[in-house]
Amino acid sequence: MSIWWSLHLRREAASVPLARRLFIGTMETAGVDPDVSYDLSVALSEACANAVEHGGDGTHAGCSEAYRVTAYLDGEKCRIEVADSGPGFTPFQDVRPVRSDAEHGRGLCLIRELADHVHIGGKPGRGGTVVSFDKILKWKKDPSLLTA
């Protein structure tokens, strides 16, 4: 089975739970194991929260007001990409261990723990950051998509 979708979201806090709910609904309908769906939805929420908080530089009208979420379910793997128009960063410099009681700065560490493979980079020639991660899927025994 292959499913692909993309969302263009405003950089507003309300967009984070919207993206998460749409993702969980898609995974449930496709028959993905709820534990895997939950892990990926937490990682997606963290990536979206980062795009909302850091994804714009305020200098380009319109460009910094949105970010994009794309999800691919293809065979046994799910890949999620969250792309923003912010100033970008160098992951090796900016991702560092944080205290467990810290209120900020744990998002990328969580994504790395919850996904099988993570890539953080810039958008060629345009600035911004792309956080992509994937995970091998497990399936429920009776997916609703196959019984509909």
PDB file of N, CA, C and O in Angstrom, residues 1 72-79 116 134-137 139:
ATOM      1  N   MET A   1       0.828  -1.169   0.000  1.00  0.00           N
ATOM      2  CA  MET A   1       0.000   0.000   0.000  1.00  0.00           C
ATOM      3  C   MET A   1       0.878   1.240   0.000  1.00  0.00           C
ATOM      4  O   MET A   1       1.884   1.302   0.668  1.00  0.00           O
ATOM      5  N   TYR A  72       4.715  10.035   3.700  1.00  0.00           N
ATOM      6  CA  TYR A  72       4.692   8.963   2.712  1.00  0.00           C
ATOM      7  C   TYR A  72       4.595   7.635   3.458  1.00  0.00           C
ATOM      8  O   TYR A  72       5.423   7.348   4.312  1.00  0.00           O
ATOM      9  N   LEU A  73       3.597   6.849   3.156  1.00  0.00           N
ATOM     10  CA  LEU A  73       3.537   5.470   3.623  1.00  0.00           C
ATOM     11  C   LEU A  73       3.738   4.631   2.373  1.00  0.00           C
ATOM     12  O   LEU A  73       2.920   4.680   1.452  1.00  0.00           O
ATOM     13  N   ASP A  74       4.825   3.921   2.321  1.00  0.00           N
ATOM     14  CA  ASP A  74       5.136   3.139   1.138  1.00  0.00           C
ATOM     15  C   ASP A  74       5.648   1.782   1.563  1.00  0.00           C
ATOM     16  O   ASP A  74       6.760   1.674   2.095  1.00  0.00           O
ATOM     17  N   GLY A  75       4.832   0.769   1.372  1.00  0.00           N
ATOM     18  CA  GLY A  75       5.229  -0.577   1.767  1.00  0.00           C
ATOM     19  C   GLY A  75       5.365  -0.680   3.266  1.00  0.00           C
ATOM     20  O   GLY A  75       4.423  -0.447   4.014  1.00  0.00           O
ATOM     21  N   GLU A  76       6.556  -0.955   3.714  1.00  0.00           N
ATOM     22  CA  GLU A  76       6.812  -1.177   5.137  1.00  0.00           C
ATOM     23  C   GLU A  76       7.418   0.024   5.851  1.00  0.00           C
ATOM     24  O   GLU A  76       7.881  -0.102   6.976  1.00  0.00           O
ATOM     25  N   LYS A  77       7.435   1.188   5.195  1.00  0.00           N
ATOM     26  CA  LYS A  77       8.111   2.342   5.787  1.00  0.00           C
ATOM     27  C   LYS A  77       7.229   3.583   5.697  1.00  0.00           C
ATOM     28  O   LYS A  77       6.477   3.760   4.750  1.00  0.00           O
ATOM     29  N   CYS A  78       7.353   4.429   6.709  1.00  0.00           N
ATOM     30  CA  CYS A  78       6.727   5.752   6.688  1.00  0.00           C
ATOM     31  C   CYS A  78       7.833   6.791   6.755  1.00  0.00           C
ATOM     32  O   CYS A  78       8.740   6.683   7.576  1.00  0.00           O
ATOM     33  N   ARG A  79       7.756   7.785   5.901  1.00  0.00           N
ATOM     34  CA  ARG A  79       8.690   8.913   5.937  1.00  0.00           C
ATOM     35  C   ARG A  79       7.886  10.189   6.104  1.00  0.00           C
ATOM     36  O   ARG A  79       6.873  10.384   5.445  1.00  0.00           O
ATOM     37  N   ASP A 116      13.512   5.718  13.174  1.00  0.00           N
ATOM     38  CA  ASP A 116      14.627   4.833  12.825  1.00  0.00           C
ATOM     39  C   ASP A 116      15.769   5.583  12.170  1.00  0.00           C
ATOM     40  O   ASP A 116      16.930   5.242  12.332  1.00  0.00           O
ATOM     41  N   ASP A 134      12.108   8.627   9.262  1.00  0.00           N
ATOM     42  CA  ASP A 134      11.309   7.488   8.838  1.00  0.00           C
ATOM     43  C   ASP A 134      11.354   6.379   9.882  1.00  0.00           C
ATOM     44  O   ASP A 134      12.183   6.385  10.787  1.00  0.00           O
ATOM     45  N   LYS A 135      10.418   5.470   9.720  1.00  0.00           N
ATOM     46  CA  LYS A 135      10.294   4.364  10.649  1.00  0.00           C
ATOM     47  C   LYS A 135       9.696   3.178   9.905  1.00  0.00           C
ATOM     48  O   LYS A 135       8.805   3.341   9.074  1.00  0.00           O
ATOM     49  N   ILE A 136      10.205   2.001  10.221  1.00  0.00           N
ATOM     50  CA  ILE A 136       9.634   0.770   9.683  1.00  0.00           C
ATOM     51  C   ILE A 136       8.284   0.555  10.362  1.00  0.00           C
ATOM     52  O   ILE A 136       8.157   0.699  11.582  1.00  0.00           O
ATOM     53  N   LEU A 137       7.281   0.205   9.589  1.00  0.00           N
ATOM     54  CA  LEU A 137       5.923   0.072  10.100  1.00  0.00           C
ATOM     55  C   LEU A 137       5.614  -1.337  10.575  1.00  0.00           C
ATOM     56  O   LEU A 137       6.159  -2.308  10.049  1.00  0.00           O
ATOM     57  N   TRP A 139       1.937  -3.559  11.415  1.00  0.00           N
ATOM     58  CA  TRP A 139       0.537  -3.458  11.010  1.00  0.00           C
ATOM     59  C   TRP A 139      -0.387  -4.151  12.005  1.00  0.00           C
ATOM     60  O   TRP A 139      -0.016  -5.144  12.626  1.00  0.00           O
TER      61      TRP A 139
END
